[in-house]
XYZ file of C-alpha atoms in Angstrom:
705
model
C -13.505 -169.879 -88.558
C -11.428 -168.745 -91.345
C -12.870 -170.589 -94.441
C -13.341 -167.302 -96.312
C -10.335 -166.249 -95.413
C -8.654 -164.631 -97.939
C -4.293 -165.808 -97.292
C -1.905 -165.479 -99.639
C 0.284 -169.699 -100.158
C 3.756 -168.253 -99.740
C 2.752 -166.670 -95.906
C -0.384 -168.765 -94.425
C 1.533 -170.393 -91.444
C 3.129 -166.467 -90.659
C -0.856 -165.026 -90.510
C -2.355 -167.810 -88.767
C 0.757 -168.156 -86.080
C 0.883 -164.051 -85.323
C -3.320 -163.529 -85.557
C -2.802 -166.718 -82.811
C -0.317 -164.809 -81.293
C -1.612 -161.365 -81.269
C -5.175 -162.241 -81.342
C -5.663 -159.118 -84.037
C -4.649 -158.083 -87.339
C -2.181 -154.804 -88.125
C -1.210 -152.980 -91.278
C 2.145 -153.344 -90.623
C 1.341 -157.249 -91.500
C -1.432 -156.254 -94.662
C -1.379 -160.214 -94.894
C -5.408 -161.358 -94.765
C -9.090 -160.404 -95.923
C -11.830 -160.898 -93.219
C -15.054 -159.318 -93.469
C -15.079 -157.467 -89.497
C -18.539 -160.862 -88.940
C -16.224 -163.079 -89.748
C -14.034 -161.277 -86.358
C -14.077 -164.261 -83.510
C -13.920 -162.431 -79.637
C -11.554 -161.108 -78.067
C -9.798 -159.932 -81.722
C -8.539 -156.464 -82.369
C -7.874 -154.315 -84.723
C -5.191 -152.311 -84.661
C -4.073 -149.174 -87.179
C -0.752 -149.249 -87.103
C 1.678 -147.390 -89.547
C 5.113 -148.410 -90.813
C 8.033 -145.825 -88.835
C 11.425 -145.369 -90.015
C 12.467 -143.671 -87.109
C 16.298 -142.971 -85.783
C 16.680 -144.795 -82.272
C 19.025 -142.208 -79.953
C 19.118 -144.314 -77.372
C 21.967 -144.176 -73.819
C 24.921 -145.456 -73.088
C 23.591 -146.827 -70.055
C 20.591 -148.824 -71.822
C 22.493 -151.267 -73.800
C 21.178 -153.737 -70.929
C 21.098 -157.239 -72.608
C 24.794 -159.424 -73.193
C 25.014 -160.177 -76.365
C 24.879 -164.107 -76.357
C 27.987 -166.016 -77.979
C 26.870 -168.874 -79.537
C 28.249 -172.344 -78.509
C 30.702 -174.017 -80.802
C 29.706 -177.291 -82.631
C 33.582 -179.614 -83.626
C 31.885 -182.831 -84.785
C 32.825 -186.549 -83.712
C 35.180 -188.444 -85.599
C 35.547 -191.309 -86.571
C 36.125 -193.732 -89.415
C 37.917 -190.625 -90.741
C 34.991 -188.836 -91.408
C 34.107 -185.887 -88.816
C 30.083 -185.803 -88.102
C 28.017 -183.419 -87.099
C 24.260 -182.998 -86.629
C 21.756 -179.842 -86.647
C 17.696 -179.548 -85.686
C 15.156 -177.310 -86.478
C 12.889 -176.106 -84.622
C 10.009 -173.913 -83.667
C 11.052 -172.218 -80.395
C 10.098 -168.951 -78.627
C 12.857 -166.067 -78.265
C 12.992 -162.976 -75.973
C 15.525 -160.165 -78.407
C 15.244 -157.974 -74.619
C 15.256 -160.733 -72.282
C 16.951 -158.124 -69.510
C 14.059 -154.898 -70.224
C 15.964 -152.900 -72.168
C 12.734 -151.348 -73.096
C 10.274 -152.368 -69.698
C 9.884 -148.635 -69.510
C 8.356 -148.292 -73.321
C 11.626 -145.738 -75.274
C 10.804 -143.829 -77.482
C 13.060 -144.234 -81.067
C 13.149 -140.430 -81.495
C 13.414 -138.338 -78.575
C 10.163 -136.759 -77.918
C 8.516 -139.255 -80.263
C 4.652 -140.293 -79.052
C 5.030 -143.533 -79.861
C 6.550 -145.926 -77.800
C 8.443 -148.943 -78.055
C 8.978 -152.414 -75.559
C 10.295 -155.488 -76.937
C 11.125 -157.007 -73.687
C 8.001 -160.605 -74.735
C 8.607 -163.792 -76.019
C 7.995 -164.384 -79.603
C 7.503 -168.044 -81.768
C 10.646 -168.214 -83.976
C 12.641 -171.379 -85.223
C 16.277 -172.289 -83.757
C 19.330 -174.364 -84.595
C 20.021 -176.998 -82.266
C 23.504 -179.394 -82.158
C 24.012 -182.826 -79.362
C 27.315 -183.501 -81.758
C 29.633 -183.070 -78.316
C 27.470 -179.409 -77.416
C 29.600 -178.244 -75.054
C 27.098 -178.858 -70.918
C 26.884 -175.928 -69.959
C 25.470 -174.405 -73.227
C 21.129 -173.612 -73.443
C 19.588 -174.237 -75.683
C 19.448 -171.418 -79.479
C 15.758 -170.255 -79.654
C 17.043 -168.141 -81.871
C 19.756 -168.477 -85.034
C 22.240 -171.762 -84.274
C 25.545 -172.406 -83.054
C 29.136 -172.652 -84.704
C 30.111 -174.871 -86.606
C 33.894 -175.667 -86.176
C 35.455 -177.346 -89.840
C 38.874 -178.798 -90.036
C 40.368 -177.802 -94.187
C 40.924 -181.441 -95.572
C 38.741 -182.882 -93.121
C 35.829 -184.969 -94.946
C 32.079 -183.695 -93.210
C 28.736 -185.685 -92.959
C 25.680 -183.897 -91.556
C 22.625 -184.975 -90.722
C 20.050 -182.080 -90.834
C 16.964 -182.445 -89.439
C 13.647 -181.126 -89.996
C 11.318 -180.653 -87.147
C 9.719 -176.950 -88.060
C 6.378 -176.680 -87.047
C 3.499 -177.472 -89.275
C 2.706 -173.674 -91.913
C -1.224 -175.089 -92.311
C -2.915 -178.704 -91.429
C -1.646 -180.594 -93.518
C 1.073 -179.353 -95.533
C 4.528 -179.312 -93.182
C 6.921 -176.638 -93.627
C 9.860 -177.785 -96.538
C 13.360 -176.566 -95.275
C 17.248 -176.565 -96.636
C 20.923 -175.938 -95.427
C 22.550 -173.678 -97.489
C 26.578 -174.156 -96.928
C 27.193 -170.390 -97.913
C 30.616 -170.041 -99.187
C 32.077 -172.947 -99.848
C 32.749 -175.893 -102.204
C 31.442 -178.562 -101.672
C 29.790 -181.261 -104.970
C 25.815 -179.493 -106.051
C 23.869 -183.055 -104.115
C 25.478 -181.209 -100.442
C 25.309 -177.548 -101.108
C 21.971 -177.537 -98.937
C 19.904 -174.855 -101.304
C 16.513 -175.608 -103.206
C 16.962 -178.517 -104.565
C 18.031 -180.121 -101.208
C 14.379 -179.102 -99.761
C 14.320 -181.071 -96.583
C 10.169 -182.607 -95.171
C 9.835 -181.924 -91.477
C 7.778 -185.256 -91.713
C 9.787 -188.032 -89.551
C 8.036 -190.373 -92.053
C 9.079 -188.627 -95.622
C 12.744 -189.211 -94.529
C 12.731 -185.787 -93.027
C 17.499 -185.320 -91.975
C 19.042 -184.750 -94.099
C 22.712 -186.492 -95.238
C 25.133 -184.845 -97.258
C 28.557 -185.221 -97.018
C 31.567 -184.426 -98.245
C 35.721 -183.030 -98.558
C 36.372 -179.704 -97.261
C 38.750 -178.660 -99.281
C 37.885 -174.482 -98.659
C 40.753 -172.878 -97.245
C 40.459 -170.954 -93.370
C 37.434 -168.833 -94.047
C 34.128 -167.249 -92.013
C 31.194 -168.480 -94.007
C 27.710 -169.507 -92.811
C 24.706 -171.295 -93.624
C 21.287 -170.761 -94.459
C 18.316 -171.335 -95.298
C 17.509 -171.367 -98.714
C 14.334 -172.827 -99.207
C 12.402 -172.251 -103.091
C 10.641 -169.309 -102.466
C 10.269 -168.505 -98.760
C 14.751 -167.904 -98.014
C 12.986 -164.307 -96.390
C 10.399 -165.256 -94.275
C 12.518 -168.607 -92.460
C 15.717 -166.059 -91.955
C 13.628 -164.162 -90.496
C 12.366 -166.951 -88.477
C 15.767 -167.643 -87.251
C 17.260 -170.272 -89.419
C 20.813 -169.197 -89.946
C 23.842 -169.486 -88.070
C 28.414 -168.892 -88.355
C 30.998 -171.184 -90.246
C 34.128 -171.043 -89.104
C 36.761 -173.334 -91.223
C 40.363 -173.868 -89.404
C 43.520 -175.039 -91.455
C 45.655 -177.228 -88.799
C 47.607 -178.361 -91.494
C 49.384 -175.479 -93.455
C 52.578 -174.269 -91.700
C 52.091 -170.638 -92.852
C 47.404 -170.896 -91.651
C 48.384 -171.810 -88.043
C 51.143 -169.294 -87.968
C 48.613 -166.797 -89.027
C 45.682 -168.326 -86.816
C 48.351 -168.577 -84.010
C 48.697 -164.661 -83.831
C 45.360 -163.652 -84.548
C 43.256 -163.484 -81.220
C 41.389 -167.114 -82.125
C 39.996 -167.901 -78.560
C 36.349 -168.732 -79.551
C 34.360 -166.300 -76.961
C 36.966 -165.384 -75.000
C 38.730 -162.944 -77.503
C 37.216 -164.828 -80.867
C 33.657 -163.831 -81.915
C 30.876 -163.841 -84.379
C 29.076 -161.015 -84.870
C 26.030 -161.910 -86.153
C 23.450 -158.548 -86.865
C 20.274 -158.032 -88.501
C 17.261 -156.281 -88.421
C 13.985 -156.580 -87.535
C 10.387 -155.365 -87.785
C 7.507 -156.662 -84.678
C 4.283 -156.877 -84.630
C 2.615 -154.775 -81.424
C -0.559 -154.643 -79.121
C -1.360 -150.388 -78.244
C -2.340 -148.442 -75.804
C -2.991 -145.187 -76.565
C -2.760 -142.773 -74.072
C -3.288 -139.333 -74.983
C -0.993 -138.768 -78.334
C 0.602 -141.230 -76.716
C 0.834 -145.172 -78.378
C 2.592 -147.914 -75.476
C 3.798 -150.657 -78.123
C 4.129 -153.971 -76.823
C 5.922 -156.278 -78.964
C 3.335 -159.940 -79.474
C 5.565 -161.403 -82.291
C 7.664 -160.845 -85.188
C 6.474 -159.154 -88.374
C 8.004 -162.374 -90.509
C 6.705 -160.717 -94.047
C 7.688 -161.842 -97.712
C 8.111 -158.401 -97.928
C 9.518 -156.959 -94.531
C 9.115 -153.062 -94.047
C 11.182 -151.251 -92.108
C 12.521 -153.031 -88.899
C 12.781 -151.093 -85.619
C 15.562 -152.308 -83.725
C 18.810 -154.472 -85.284
C 19.758 -156.950 -83.453
C 23.612 -158.611 -82.566
C 23.013 -162.067 -82.633
C 20.043 -162.429 -81.450
C 19.304 -159.507 -79.018
C 18.385 -155.464 -78.762
C 20.558 -153.404 -76.880
C 23.565 -155.513 -76.569
C 27.143 -155.501 -74.373
C 29.393 -157.929 -75.146
C 32.083 -157.129 -72.597
C 35.533 -158.009 -73.467
C 39.603 -157.827 -72.760
C 41.592 -155.466 -73.508
C 44.252 -156.876 -75.187
C 43.211 -157.534 -79.672
C 40.563 -158.204 -80.526
C 38.348 -160.445 -83.796
C 35.432 -159.736 -84.835
C 33.669 -162.672 -86.930
C 31.396 -159.808 -88.825
C 27.886 -161.014 -90.636
C 25.369 -159.312 -92.298
C 22.576 -162.380 -91.763
C 19.734 -159.945 -92.814
C 16.851 -160.346 -95.124
C 17.558 -156.604 -97.357
C 19.366 -154.335 -95.392
C 23.923 -153.222 -95.824
C 24.857 -151.424 -92.534
C 27.495 -149.649 -92.389
C 29.948 -150.796 -89.305
C 32.458 -148.807 -86.829
C 33.998 -148.277 -83.725
C 33.273 -145.205 -80.980
C 33.789 -144.359 -78.399
C 31.071 -141.894 -78.507
C 27.579 -143.241 -79.447
C 26.783 -141.125 -81.661
C 28.297 -141.174 -84.713
C 28.800 -138.268 -85.976
C 30.698 -137.047 -82.986
C 34.315 -138.034 -84.834
C 36.320 -137.867 -82.199
C 36.077 -140.629 -80.760
C 35.584 -142.511 -84.015
C 38.338 -145.226 -83.669
C 40.707 -147.093 -86.767
C 40.409 -151.118 -86.619
C 41.520 -153.856 -89.218
C 39.949 -156.049 -91.188
C 41.721 -159.405 -91.905
C 39.490 -161.981 -93.623
C 37.064 -161.220 -96.393
C 33.989 -163.604 -97.555
C 36.915 -166.033 -98.708
C 39.370 -165.683 -95.809
C 42.799 -163.660 -95.836
C 43.278 -160.860 -97.341
C 47.243 -159.720 -98.771
C 47.664 -157.775 -94.619
C 45.375 -155.782 -92.335
C 43.486 -153.199 -94.269
C 42.662 -150.135 -91.535
C 40.209 -149.054 -92.346
C 37.485 -146.695 -90.594
C 34.448 -147.536 -91.000
C 32.820 -150.194 -93.884
C 29.680 -150.813 -95.319
C 29.117 -155.189 -95.035
C 26.209 -155.953 -97.843
C 22.945 -158.824 -96.974
C 25.600 -162.852 -97.109
C 27.935 -160.909 -96.626
C 30.964 -161.652 -94.111
C 34.665 -159.651 -92.942
C 37.327 -160.226 -90.396
C 37.843 -157.278 -87.901
C 39.878 -156.958 -84.920
C 40.431 -154.542 -82.973
C 43.662 -153.489 -80.329
C 41.044 -152.629 -76.827
C 44.146 -152.493 -74.787
C 44.933 -149.779 -77.500
C 47.225 -145.759 -75.313
C 43.826 -144.155 -76.836
C 41.098 -146.152 -75.127
C 43.574 -145.966 -71.461
C 40.301 -144.676 -68.535
C 37.966 -145.825 -71.669
C 35.267 -148.763 -70.555
C 33.012 -148.609 -73.409
C 32.968 -148.598 -77.004
C 30.127 -148.511 -79.529
C 30.144 -150.630 -82.568
C 28.270 -147.197 -84.260
C 25.698 -146.800 -87.022
C 28.031 -145.228 -89.787
C 24.650 -145.069 -91.737
C 25.040 -140.862 -92.248
C 28.775 -140.896 -92.588
C 29.007 -138.176 -95.943
C 29.871 -141.480 -97.897
C 26.929 -143.656 -98.217
C 24.793 -140.986 -96.861
C 23.662 -140.155 -100.558
C 24.037 -143.981 -101.580
C 20.227 -144.474 -101.972
C 20.115 -146.602 -104.354
C 21.957 -149.267 -101.175
C 18.364 -150.671 -99.732
C 20.091 -149.602 -95.757
C 20.726 -146.605 -96.392
C 17.806 -144.609 -98.401
C 16.280 -146.990 -100.902
C 12.608 -146.448 -101.876
C 10.852 -143.725 -100.209
C 13.273 -141.730 -97.570
C 11.418 -141.018 -94.245
C 12.680 -138.699 -91.713
C 15.337 -139.596 -90.061
C 17.963 -142.821 -91.064
C 16.479 -145.502 -92.497
C 18.415 -147.648 -90.769
C 17.583 -146.431 -87.618
C 20.181 -146.973 -84.038
C 23.409 -144.407 -83.313
C 24.913 -148.113 -82.258
C 24.855 -151.912 -82.491
C 25.861 -152.527 -79.799
C 27.966 -152.077 -76.563
C 31.891 -153.656 -76.028
C 32.698 -153.254 -71.879
C 36.091 -153.335 -71.638
C 37.145 -155.208 -68.602
C 40.683 -155.958 -67.897
C 39.541 -158.975 -65.430
C 38.936 -161.297 -69.167
C 42.013 -163.507 -69.983
C 41.782 -164.807 -73.244
C 43.747 -168.281 -72.610
C 45.956 -167.227 -75.715
C 45.886 -162.942 -75.203
C 47.162 -160.773 -78.981
C 48.329 -157.422 -77.501
C 49.446 -156.488 -80.964
C 48.386 -156.573 -84.426
C 49.541 -159.733 -86.546
C 52.739 -158.603 -88.909
C 52.114 -158.199 -92.665
C 53.978 -160.462 -93.713
C 52.722 -163.500 -92.036
C 49.581 -162.651 -94.694
C 49.351 -164.622 -97.710
C 50.413 -163.139 -100.902
C 47.341 -161.562 -102.665
C 47.027 -161.167 -106.586
C 45.094 -162.388 -109.090
C 45.359 -166.347 -109.758
C 46.108 -167.321 -113.094
C 43.501 -166.746 -115.574
C 44.847 -166.722 -119.346
C 42.040 -167.634 -121.906
C 38.848 -167.483 -119.480
C 35.185 -168.161 -120.892
C 33.204 -164.960 -120.714
C 30.113 -164.373 -119.908
C 27.692 -161.714 -119.086
C 24.519 -161.265 -116.610
C 22.110 -158.767 -116.986
C 19.994 -157.306 -113.554
C 16.221 -155.969 -114.950
C 13.728 -155.508 -113.117
C 10.541 -154.449 -116.164
C 7.908 -153.058 -113.526
C 4.436 -154.636 -114.746
C 1.663 -156.890 -112.426
C 4.437 -159.475 -111.500
C 7.392 -156.990 -110.042
C 10.111 -159.910 -110.628
C 13.503 -157.857 -110.121
C 15.757 -161.200 -113.018
C 18.674 -161.277 -113.836
C 18.847 -161.687 -118.350
C 14.932 -161.552 -118.064
C 14.207 -164.550 -116.990
C 13.031 -165.348 -113.469
C 13.969 -168.372 -111.486
C 12.738 -171.876 -113.231
C 13.859 -175.655 -111.478
C 13.927 -177.241 -114.906
C 16.593 -175.150 -115.747
C 19.872 -174.554 -116.536
C 21.232 -171.155 -117.094
C 24.855 -172.056 -117.920
C 27.444 -175.294 -117.826
C 30.733 -174.857 -116.848
C 33.665 -177.219 -117.086
C 34.944 -178.167 -114.150
C 38.782 -177.032 -112.897
C 38.835 -173.684 -115.103
C 38.758 -171.061 -114.647
C 35.448 -168.529 -116.075
C 35.306 -163.782 -116.011
C 31.487 -163.005 -115.974
C 30.473 -159.117 -116.155
C 27.440 -158.627 -114.198
C 26.043 -155.972 -115.105
C 22.724 -153.761 -113.214
C 19.924 -152.866 -115.230
C 17.607 -151.377 -112.870
C 17.798 -148.299 -109.798
C 18.744 -150.507 -107.070
C 21.937 -151.651 -105.697
C 22.012 -155.718 -105.122
C 24.707 -157.739 -103.875
C 25.009 -160.120 -106.082
C 26.615 -164.199 -104.298
C 27.745 -166.756 -106.148
C 27.214 -170.849 -104.615
C 30.131 -172.417 -105.324
C 33.031 -170.476 -105.894
C 34.655 -167.455 -104.441
C 36.150 -164.723 -107.203
C 38.516 -162.454 -107.193
C 37.066 -157.940 -108.861
C 38.864 -157.469 -111.879
C 36.838 -154.383 -111.987
C 34.672 -151.763 -111.179
C 33.118 -149.101 -113.382
C 31.051 -147.643 -110.790
C 27.456 -145.436 -112.242
C 26.088 -145.041 -109.551
C 26.539 -141.097 -110.241
C 25.466 -141.125 -113.826
C 29.282 -140.898 -114.480
C 31.158 -144.288 -115.092
C 33.988 -144.117 -113.048
C 36.014 -147.307 -113.680
C 38.656 -149.393 -111.347
C 41.068 -151.542 -112.285
C 43.109 -154.509 -110.398
C 45.271 -153.851 -108.730
C 43.213 -149.921 -107.465
C 40.722 -150.834 -105.767
C 39.419 -149.335 -102.429
C 39.632 -152.237 -99.684
C 36.297 -153.658 -99.835
C 37.116 -154.791 -102.983
C 40.042 -156.911 -102.710
C 40.481 -161.102 -101.175
C 38.239 -163.754 -102.530
C 35.028 -162.739 -102.533
C 31.158 -164.634 -102.866
C 29.384 -161.289 -102.495
C 29.958 -158.491 -104.010
C 26.972 -154.965 -104.317
C 27.313 -153.240 -107.947
C 25.624 -150.039 -107.184
C 22.829 -148.964 -109.647
C 24.109 -148.254 -113.271
C 27.329 -150.370 -111.922
C 28.846 -152.847 -113.462
C 32.024 -156.006 -111.879
C 33.677 -158.331 -112.860
C 35.405 -160.581 -112.189
C 37.502 -164.161 -111.974
C 36.749 -167.445 -110.891
C 37.905 -171.370 -111.021
C 35.673 -173.983 -111.138
C 37.148 -176.575 -108.851
C 36.479 -179.551 -107.489
C 32.898 -181.453 -108.639
C 32.798 -181.944 -111.990
C 29.171 -184.041 -112.383
C 29.118 -186.683 -114.813
C 25.563 -186.062 -115.770
C 23.772 -182.824 -116.759
C 20.453 -182.267 -114.229
C 18.995 -179.512 -113.733
C 18.429 -181.168 -109.571
C 22.543 -181.037 -109.504
C 22.470 -176.721 -109.912
C 24.583 -174.397 -108.012
C 23.315 -170.883 -107.323
C 23.436 -167.169 -108.441
C 21.689 -164.274 -107.541
C 20.560 -160.890 -105.660
C 21.049 -162.028 -101.770
C 18.537 -159.004 -100.367
C 15.830 -162.678 -99.767
C 13.187 -160.396 -101.882
C 14.363 -160.193 -104.943
C 16.003 -164.165 -104.826
C 12.722 -165.247 -103.635
C 11.340 -163.157 -106.445
C 13.254 -164.628 -109.300
C 16.338 -162.548 -109.086
C 18.485 -166.312 -109.067
C 19.624 -168.647 -111.854
C 21.272 -171.528 -111.486
C 24.483 -173.270 -113.009
C 26.015 -176.328 -113.381
C 30.155 -177.621 -113.546
C 29.918 -180.808 -115.047
C 33.470 -183.208 -115.814
C 35.534 -182.592 -118.846
C 33.744 -185.585 -120.500
C 29.835 -184.197 -120.411
C 31.588 -181.255 -121.300
C 32.547 -182.517 -124.769
C 30.506 -184.352 -125.071
C 28.326 -181.013 -125.039
C 30.937 -178.814 -126.354
C 32.570 -179.970 -129.294
C 36.198 -177.644 -130.474
C 33.900 -174.178 -131.315
C 35.626 -174.352 -135.100
C 36.164 -178.224 -136.583
C 38.083 -177.583 -139.124
C 39.951 -180.207 -141.794
C 41.840 -178.310 -143.579
C 40.436 -173.999 -144.135
C 39.975 -173.412 -140.736
C 36.880 -170.309 -140.394
C 36.178 -168.087 -137.861
C 31.477 -167.792 -136.786
C 30.221 -166.084 -134.796
C 26.176 -164.976 -133.662
C 23.941 -162.409 -132.576
C 22.858 -160.303 -131.259
C 23.113 -162.154 -127.833
C 20.252 -161.393 -126.199
C 17.257 -162.220 -129.629
C 15.067 -160.961 -130.263
C 13.075 -162.166 -133.417
C 15.655 -161.748 -135.582
C 19.457 -164.282 -135.133
C 22.244 -163.211 -137.946
C 25.420 -165.593 -138.098
C 28.238 -164.255 -138.910
C 31.321 -165.062 -141.548
C 31.782 -166.307 -145.144
C 30.312 -170.130 -145.637
C 30.098 -172.365 -149.216
C 28.152 -174.732 -148.659
C 25.254 -174.505 -147.068
C 24.747 -175.778 -143.873
C 22.492 -176.008 -140.806
C 21.696 -174.435 -137.678
C 20.257 -177.096 -134.947
C 18.830 -175.441 -131.022
C 19.381 -177.492 -128.089
C 18.802 -177.306 -124.410
C 20.997 -176.767 -121.965
C 20.857 -180.345 -121.444
C 21.117 -181.495 -124.648
C 17.909 -181.966 -125.767
C 17.293 -180.540 -129.607
C 14.742 -177.943 -129.750
C 15.074 -176.534 -133.532
C 16.631 -177.711 -136.196
C 16.639 -175.643 -140.160
C 18.440 -175.459 -143.171
C 21.289 -172.146 -144.521
C 22.373 -172.172 -147.184
C 25.234 -171.285 -148.302
C 26.325 -167.350 -147.138
C 29.021 -165.212 -147.741
C 29.539 -162.374 -144.575
C 26.216 -163.272 -142.347
C 22.770 -165.091 -143.081
C 19.827 -163.649 -141.185
C 17.974 -166.349 -139.381
C 14.833 -165.775 -138.064
C 13.390 -166.791 -134.367
C 10.543 -164.907 -133.502
C 9.148 -169.226 -133.313
C 12.009 -170.230 -131.683
C 11.994 -171.863 -128.048
C 12.267 -169.049 -125.616
C 14.807 -169.151 -123.346
C 19.110 -170.071 -121.945
C 19.568 -172.174 -125.117
C 23.074 -173.662 -127.333
C 22.969 -173.046 -130.673
C 25.117 -174.823 -133.604
C 25.822 -173.762 -136.768
C 27.964 -177.624 -138.983
C 29.225 -176.849 -142.317
C 31.089 -179.542 -143.469
C 33.806 -179.824 -142.155
C 33.074 -176.154 -139.958
C 30.953 -176.463 -136.750
C 30.748 -173.335 -133.890
C 29.090 -173.419 -130.733
C 27.684 -170.621 -128.865
C 25.241 -169.893 -125.715
C 22.329 -167.691 -126.875
C 19.500 -165.648 -125.251
C 15.752 -165.540 -126.975
C 13.839 -163.501 -125.898
């Protein structure tokens, strides 16, 4: 039946899955080409146009209980804490209590009515290691993992995902986003796990927990398939606690820390569904039948928190901590708290405090009114539901503040207005969820006031006196491939783009040359922002540390860089230097819009020990007599490379790849001031150029295009 189906390789499983679940094909899943004579009995052809609308639900329609993923603490034996995770196919209902049973419009008066109360195919993650007996299995997303600073962790990750096509398994990975781990345990594309027991479908990395207290997450990072797998549900939260440092213990005690009682993880995402449609006059009643899982997802109809739409969560009338993760494939969300469901009603807005960012606690509680959380980014926020201003108030909404003046014009940010602007908000929905204040909830350790600033670690830039500096350009050249690139190069699993010496500090500048904002993410490290130049309005606005906005302070691993803008960060690449240069030991840096990551806006670096570094990079200039200075430009270089300096002797120019293999070698005559070297026929890509003349030697990394 399917012999002549034209299925793109990446979406074969999702197309077939949706086809079999729906018995229909829609324009919202345009990944098949099939003639009408090949349609089997019962297959319906439904032509739907993606709609971007503004959901204006009423307070009493938030009826689904927001599930709190169960907490997995691991099993300690012999000084090692062991955890197991099982990835498997599941069935999930994003509207279990039927909030949409009456087929709600997403705009008053709209003729499209939606019902997503349906069991749809998803992927879930579960653990048998000390799982609470009362906890139901996760049918979407995964449990929250608790790690402790100073522990040695053993992770056993088993891939039991269903096959994507007959005869081919569904590879996956589990990346520990935000964690400093050895490269072999990073869970990036190099650590792919097959789904057949005969192929050793359990990945078993072990590593020490060197990071401080922070909120991170785990998610699939398989090459070219991250978008689909995260949409299907392969993600979860991780809490790292520090029970060894007195200051960290005191601060955690002053903050809400009773998980599931006054300390809650909130994973915000957008979901697009496939529908069966019933036409009645001008009304289209649309019943969800499956997730719309695509390598290039469109604008979804519903926002979900922890896997449910129109959710509510009961909270105590005291201080509560929310660990917020933007786990979406592409959208940014501007969140706030309000007693009014309409975010345009400023009278109901509530102040709250940011106490931590991606990499842990900030220097103090920062009072804010809204927060733009970008894909992959986390923030920890506290709000006092017992404050005087909430006397007599029983409901507070997590507002969707997409129309606030400070973000409404940011059309380059996906989720605020990137791409073709539709009527209504690009990210629809007045509220993501509702909080119900319940005085009968009594946390074991209730918190009744905002923690004092003196309990927080002092924040300042780390010492970084002589950093190695790198520049990364984000590009979108267009053309047939329409790839998103870094330094005009696509991702190559067999190429290392950067080699970094362990236990050193580096300074990177990321420049966005595209018309779209990109949340830049780097593995292994937490960075500190030194400078941000906002060029999104056309007039550069330069901000330098310490005079940065609150959201740029603290240790981060995700930073959004607006169109025409750039930022400079510093980071220490401590611990876990490899003893060889090997592409399989690559860490990634990339845009965390997953469609951009999958379509080549990703590169990789390796961190090596001192011995390897010294063998690769002899001191940049070695001169037993008079010291000379040489430099190469331009960088990147096209057809011509210039060597600047003064050389009284003939020399040689050797070009190697990042693994030290010689690609080309040319003789260079003695010169004064500078000499021209034609490189048109040279190997392209990131290379190391070494110039030697007598006792002098210099090396420089150059991008040859």
